[in-house]
Amino acid sequence: MLLTLRCLVLVAVLWGLTACGTATLQASTEYQTVTPSADGIGRVYLGREIAQTMGHQGAGWLDRPSRVLQERPQVAIAALDLSPTDIVADVGVGTGYFARRIAPLVPQGKVLAVDIQPEMLAMLQAEEAKGIENVEPILGQPNNPNLPPTSIDLALMVDAYHEFANPREVMEGVVTALKPGGRVVLAEYKAENPMVMIKRLHKMSVAQVRREMAAVGLNWVKTDDRLPEQHLLFFQKPA
């Protein structure tokens, strides 16, 4: 009997060591390094090479007048179904193209405008000076959006997620910041459509987005394909 118990203990210890070893292996292999593509950083997450970040030098492209017709941002914003009291995090806010348009729709709430480039936030603040009061700039980090825990109703990422150098860590921060039942919405150029003239790594398929959001515990709700060039993908944190 004593020998049997000792054997069981030994098996349990060995199983625990194996489980720990497996967890360590999974963590260490979550990202892989490859030779960078022309528009990539050579870092692969769940089978996808991460795209290079568009620097603040390209900010003019975000505010181009043709964007209204090319991408129909007003349709995307309407699809968010915002409430006046919502706290919205625009992660990868850039110059604030969407944040400035969302702010009037949440008059009793606010927009937390997150970006890792101080220059982008400076451009946003220059626009804020024109009369927008409920947009709060937040300087994020490459691995942390710096959002308060359980503080937001919605996290929005427009043509930004594919450039996050540490997507897993950033999304874990977003999930922590979401209230129970809070939503995540991503707009990403359609990788499935070769007629969308965007660099390959700056587009994402529905399947890839769903795979990466599932990895951080988000539930897929729906995919809205009314936009001409982008998928709108809706996810929810369990209540």
PDB file of N, CA and C in Angstrom, residues 131-184:
ATOM      1  N   GLY A 131     -12.485  72.018 -29.589  1.00  0.00           N
ATOM      2  CA  GLY A 131     -13.770  71.938 -28.896  1.00  0.00           C
ATOM      3  C   GLY A 131     -14.231  70.572 -28.463  1.00  0.00           C
ATOM      4  N   ILE A 132     -13.445  69.525 -28.693  1.00  0.00           N
ATOM      5  CA  ILE A 132     -13.830  68.187 -28.245  1.00  0.00           C
ATOM      6  C   ILE A 132     -13.307  67.996 -26.827  1.00  0.00           C
ATOM      7  N   GLU A 133     -14.210  67.708 -25.897  1.00  0.00           N
ATOM      8  CA  GLU A 133     -13.813  67.677 -24.492  1.00  0.00           C
ATOM      9  C   GLU A 133     -13.763  66.278 -23.886  1.00  0.00           C
ATOM     10  N   ASN A 134     -14.397  65.303 -24.503  1.00  0.00           N
ATOM     11  CA  ASN A 134     -14.480  63.984 -23.861  1.00  0.00           C
ATOM     12  C   ASN A 134     -13.616  62.934 -24.563  1.00  0.00           C
ATOM     13  N   VAL A 135     -12.443  63.358 -25.021  1.00  0.00           N
ATOM     14  CA  VAL A 135     -11.436  62.441 -25.551  1.00  0.00           C
ATOM     15  C   VAL A 135     -10.205  62.549 -24.659  1.00  0.00           C
ATOM     16  N   GLU A 136      -9.790  61.420 -24.112  1.00  0.00           N
ATOM     17  CA  GLU A 136      -8.657  61.395 -23.172  1.00  0.00           C
ATOM     18  C   GLU A 136      -7.481  60.647 -23.797  1.00  0.00           C
ATOM     19  N   PRO A 137      -6.409  61.342 -24.159  1.00  0.00           N
ATOM     20  CA  PRO A 137      -5.251  60.664 -24.752  1.00  0.00           C
ATOM     21  C   PRO A 137      -4.530  59.795 -23.724  1.00  0.00           C
ATOM     22  N   ILE A 138      -4.105  58.612 -24.154  1.00  0.00           N
ATOM     23  CA  ILE A 138      -3.343  57.699 -23.303  1.00  0.00           C
ATOM     24  C   ILE A 138      -2.142  57.197 -24.106  1.00  0.00           C
ATOM     25  N   LEU A 139      -0.953  57.410 -23.581  1.00  0.00           N
ATOM     26  CA  LEU A 139       0.247  56.894 -24.232  1.00  0.00           C
ATOM     27  C   LEU A 139       0.415  55.432 -23.841  1.00  0.00           C
ATOM     28  N   GLY A 140       0.213  54.560 -24.810  1.00  0.00           N
ATOM     29  CA  GLY A 140       0.362  53.139 -24.558  1.00  0.00           C
ATOM     30  C   GLY A 140       1.799  52.690 -24.721  1.00  0.00           C
ATOM     31  N   GLN A 141       2.015  51.415 -24.469  1.00  0.00           N
ATOM     32  CA  GLN A 141       3.317  50.787 -24.677  1.00  0.00           C
ATOM     33  C   GLN A 141       3.143  49.668 -25.695  1.00  0.00           C
ATOM     34  N   PRO A 142       4.220  49.236 -26.337  1.00  0.00           N
ATOM     35  CA  PRO A 142       4.082  48.170 -27.338  1.00  0.00           C
ATOM     36  C   PRO A 142       3.461  46.887 -26.800  1.00  0.00           C
ATOM     37  N   ASN A 143       3.529  46.677 -25.485  1.00  0.00           N
ATOM     38  CA  ASN A 143       2.946  45.462 -24.910  1.00  0.00           C
ATOM     39  C   ASN A 143       1.855  45.744 -23.882  1.00  0.00           C
ATOM     40  N   ASN A 144       1.361  46.989 -23.840  1.00  0.00           N
ATOM     41  CA  ASN A 144       0.364  47.339 -22.821  1.00  0.00           C
ATOM     42  C   ASN A 144      -0.387  48.597 -23.248  1.00  0.00           C
ATOM     43  N   PRO A 145      -1.721  48.524 -23.372  1.00  0.00           N
ATOM     44  CA  PRO A 145      -2.474  49.720 -23.753  1.00  0.00           C
ATOM     45  C   PRO A 145      -2.639  50.728 -22.618  1.00  0.00           C
ATOM     46  N   ASN A 146      -2.242  50.341 -21.409  1.00  0.00           N
ATOM     47  CA  ASN A 146      -2.316  51.236 -20.242  1.00  0.00           C
ATOM     48  C   ASN A 146      -3.737  51.726 -19.964  1.00  0.00           C
ATOM     49  N   LEU A 147      -4.683  50.829 -20.103  1.00  0.00           N
ATOM     50  CA  LEU A 147      -6.080  51.141 -19.803  1.00  0.00           C
ATOM     51  C   LEU A 147      -6.422  50.673 -18.389  1.00  0.00           C
ATOM     52  N   PRO A 148      -7.233  51.431 -17.655  1.00  0.00           N
ATOM     53  CA  PRO A 148      -7.625  51.004 -16.304  1.00  0.00           C
ATOM     54  C   PRO A 148      -8.453  49.716 -16.352  1.00  0.00           C
ATOM     55  N   PRO A 149      -8.283  48.844 -15.377  1.00  0.00           N
ATOM     56  CA  PRO A 149      -9.058  47.593 -15.350  1.00  0.00           C
ATOM     57  C   PRO A 149     -10.559  47.844 -15.251  1.00  0.00           C
ATOM     58  N   THR A 150     -11.321  47.019 -15.936  1.00  0.00           N
ATOM     59  CA  THR A 150     -12.791  47.015 -15.876  1.00  0.00           C
ATOM     60  C   THR A 150     -13.359  48.425 -16.055  1.00  0.00           C
ATOM     61  N   SER A 151     -12.886  49.118 -17.075  1.00  0.00           N
ATOM     62  CA  SER A 151     -13.251  50.528 -17.236  1.00  0.00           C
ATOM     63  C   SER A 151     -13.977  50.846 -18.536  1.00  0.00           C
ATOM     64  N   ILE A 152     -13.958  49.942 -19.519  1.00  0.00           N
ATOM     65  CA  ILE A 152     -14.473  50.301 -20.840  1.00  0.00           C
ATOM     66  C   ILE A 152     -15.613  49.377 -21.272  1.00  0.00           C
ATOM     67  N   ASP A 153     -16.508  49.960 -22.064  1.00  0.00           N
ATOM     68  CA  ASP A 153     -17.624  49.201 -22.633  1.00  0.00           C
ATOM     69  C   ASP A 153     -17.271  48.626 -23.999  1.00  0.00           C
ATOM     70  N   LEU A 154     -16.388  49.321 -24.706  1.00  0.00           N
ATOM     71  CA  LEU A 154     -16.050  48.931 -26.074  1.00  0.00           C
ATOM     72  C   LEU A 154     -14.599  49.278 -26.360  1.00  0.00           C
ATOM     73  N   ALA A 155     -13.888  48.347 -26.993  1.00  0.00           N
ATOM     74  CA  ALA A 155     -12.556  48.623 -27.525  1.00  0.00           C
ATOM     75  C   ALA A 155     -12.640  48.547 -29.043  1.00  0.00           C
ATOM     76  N   LEU A 156     -12.198  49.599 -29.694  1.00  0.00           N
ATOM     77  CA  LEU A 156     -12.239  49.687 -31.153  1.00  0.00           C
ATOM     78  C   LEU A 156     -10.816  49.753 -31.687  1.00  0.00           C
ATOM     79  N   MET A 157     -10.541  48.961 -32.718  1.00  0.00           N
ATOM     80  CA  MET A 157      -9.246  48.998 -33.388  1.00  0.00           C
ATOM     81  C   MET A 157      -9.487  49.052 -34.887  1.00  0.00           C
ATOM     82  N   VAL A 158      -9.150  50.170 -35.492  1.00  0.00           N
ATOM     83  CA  VAL A 158      -9.410  50.374 -36.915  1.00  0.00           C
ATOM     84  C   VAL A 158      -8.086  50.339 -37.679  1.00  0.00           C
ATOM     85  N   ASP A 159      -7.919  49.311 -38.493  1.00  0.00           N
ATOM     86  CA  ASP A 159      -6.716  49.168 -39.327  1.00  0.00           C
ATOM     87  C   ASP A 159      -5.446  49.311 -38.494  1.00  0.00           C
ATOM     88  N   ALA A 160      -5.473  48.781 -37.281  1.00  0.00           N
ATOM     89  CA  ALA A 160      -4.346  48.959 -36.365  1.00  0.00           C
ATOM     90  C   ALA A 160      -3.830  47.641 -35.800  1.00  0.00           C
ATOM     91  N   TYR A 161      -4.718  46.726 -35.488  1.00  0.00           N
ATOM     92  CA  TYR A 161      -4.329  45.513 -34.768  1.00  0.00           C
ATOM     93  C   TYR A 161      -3.213  44.751 -35.468  1.00  0.00           C
ATOM     94  N   HIS A 162      -3.257  44.670 -36.789  1.00  0.00           N
ATOM     95  CA  HIS A 162      -2.266  43.880 -37.532  1.00  0.00           C
ATOM     96  C   HIS A 162      -0.846  44.422 -37.367  1.00  0.00           C
ATOM     97  N   GLU A 163      -0.720  45.663 -36.840  1.00  0.00           N
ATOM     98  CA  GLU A 163       0.599  46.272 -36.644  1.00  0.00           C
ATOM     99  C   GLU A 163       1.107  46.135 -35.212  1.00  0.00           C
ATOM    100  N   PHE A 164       0.305  45.604 -34.306  1.00  0.00           N
ATOM    101  CA  PHE A 164       0.743  45.491 -32.912  1.00  0.00           C
ATOM    102  C   PHE A 164       1.907  44.504 -32.827  1.00  0.00           C
ATOM    103  N   ALA A 165       3.048  44.958 -32.333  1.00  0.00           N
ATOM    104  CA  ALA A 165       4.229  44.095 -32.242  1.00  0.00           C
ATOM    105  C   ALA A 165       4.042  42.979 -31.223  1.00  0.00           C
ATOM    106  N   ASN A 166       3.181  43.223 -30.233  1.00  0.00           N
ATOM    107  CA  ASN A 166       2.895  42.236 -29.182  1.00  0.00           C
ATOM    108  C   ASN A 166       1.381  42.069 -29.068  1.00  0.00           C
ATOM    109  N   PRO A 167       0.755  41.474 -30.068  1.00  0.00           N
ATOM    110  CA  PRO A 167      -0.712  41.429 -30.082  1.00  0.00           C
ATOM    111  C   PRO A 167      -1.324  40.694 -28.903  1.00  0.00           C
ATOM    112  N   ARG A 168      -0.697  39.608 -28.481  1.00  0.00           N
ATOM    113  CA  ARG A 168      -1.243  38.843 -27.357  1.00  0.00           C
ATOM    114  C   ARG A 168      -1.280  39.698 -26.092  1.00  0.00           C
ATOM    115  N   GLU A 169      -0.169  40.355 -25.788  1.00  0.00           N
ATOM    116  CA  GLU A 169      -0.080  41.139 -24.563  1.00  0.00           C
ATOM    117  C   GLU A 169      -1.010  42.355 -24.604  1.00  0.00           C
ATOM    118  N   VAL A 170      -1.075  43.012 -25.750  1.00  0.00           N
ATOM    119  CA  VAL A 170      -1.964  44.172 -25.869  1.00  0.00           C
ATOM    120  C   VAL A 170      -3.416  43.746 -25.688  1.00  0.00           C
ATOM    121  N   MET A 171      -3.795  42.632 -26.317  1.00  0.00           N
ATOM    122  CA  MET A 171      -5.180  42.193 -26.202  1.00  0.00           C
ATOM    123  C   MET A 171      -5.507  41.703 -24.799  1.00  0.00           C
ATOM    124  N   GLU A 172      -4.545  41.122 -24.111  1.00  0.00           N
ATOM    125  CA  GLU A 172      -4.784  40.756 -22.716  1.00  0.00           C
ATOM    126  C   GLU A 172      -5.055  42.010 -21.888  1.00  0.00           C
ATOM    127  N   GLY A 173      -4.335  43.094 -22.184  1.00  0.00           N
ATOM    128  CA  GLY A 173      -4.598  44.357 -21.506  1.00  0.00           C
ATOM    129  C   GLY A 173      -5.972  44.910 -21.836  1.00  0.00           C
ATOM    130  N   VAL A 174      -6.380  44.766 -23.088  1.00  0.00           N
ATOM    131  CA  VAL A 174      -7.711  45.219 -23.507  1.00  0.00           C
ATOM    132  C   VAL A 174      -8.794  44.412 -22.798  1.00  0.00           C
ATOM    133  N   VAL A 175      -8.628  43.097 -22.752  1.00  0.00           N
ATOM    134  CA  VAL A 175      -9.624  42.235 -22.105  1.00  0.00           C
ATOM    135  C   VAL A 175      -9.740  42.580 -20.619  1.00  0.00           C
ATOM    136  N   THR A 176      -8.622  42.836 -19.977  1.00  0.00           N
ATOM    137  CA  THR A 176      -8.644  43.236 -18.566  1.00  0.00           C
ATOM    138  C   THR A 176      -9.394  44.552 -18.386  1.00  0.00           C
ATOM    139  N   ALA A 177      -9.253  45.453 -19.348  1.00  0.00           N
ATOM    140  CA  ALA A 177      -9.904  46.764 -19.257  1.00  0.00           C
ATOM    141  C   ALA A 177     -11.400  46.704 -19.534  1.00  0.00           C
ATOM    142  N   LEU A 178     -11.849  45.679 -20.238  1.00  0.00           N
ATOM    143  CA  LEU A 178     -13.273  45.565 -20.566  1.00  0.00           C
ATOM    144  C   LEU A 178     -14.104  45.241 -19.330  1.00  0.00           C
ATOM    145  N   LYS A 179     -15.273  45.835 -19.265  1.00  0.00           N
ATOM    146  CA  LYS A 179     -16.253  45.418 -18.273  1.00  0.00           C
ATOM    147  C   LYS A 179     -16.793  44.042 -18.680  1.00  0.00           C
ATOM    148  N   PRO A 180     -17.332  43.263 -17.740  1.00  0.00           N
ATOM    149  CA  PRO A 180     -17.954  41.988 -18.131  1.00  0.00           C
ATOM    150  C   PRO A 180     -19.021  42.217 -19.202  1.00  0.00           C
ATOM    151  N   GLY A 181     -18.955  41.449 -20.263  1.00  0.00           N
ATOM    152  CA  GLY A 181     -19.880  41.636 -21.375  1.00  0.00           C
ATOM    153  C   GLY A 181     -19.469  42.733 -22.336  1.00  0.00           C
ATOM    154  N   GLY A 182     -18.326  43.373 -22.071  1.00  0.00           N
ATOM    155  CA  GLY A 182     -17.841  44.433 -22.951  1.00  0.00           C
ATOM    156  C   GLY A 182     -17.465  43.905 -24.322  1.00  0.00           C
ATOM    157  N   ARG A 183     -17.413  44.813 -25.296  1.00  0.00           N
ATOM    158  CA  ARG A 183     -17.239  44.410 -26.692  1.00  0.00           C
ATOM    159  C   ARG A 183     -15.894  44.865 -27.258  1.00  0.00           C
ATOM    160  N   VAL A 184     -15.422  44.107 -28.238  1.00  0.00           N
ATOM    161  CA  VAL A 184     -14.250  44.474 -29.028  1.00  0.00           C
ATOM    162  C   VAL A 184     -14.674  44.468 -30.491  1.00  0.00           C
TER     163      VAL A 184
END
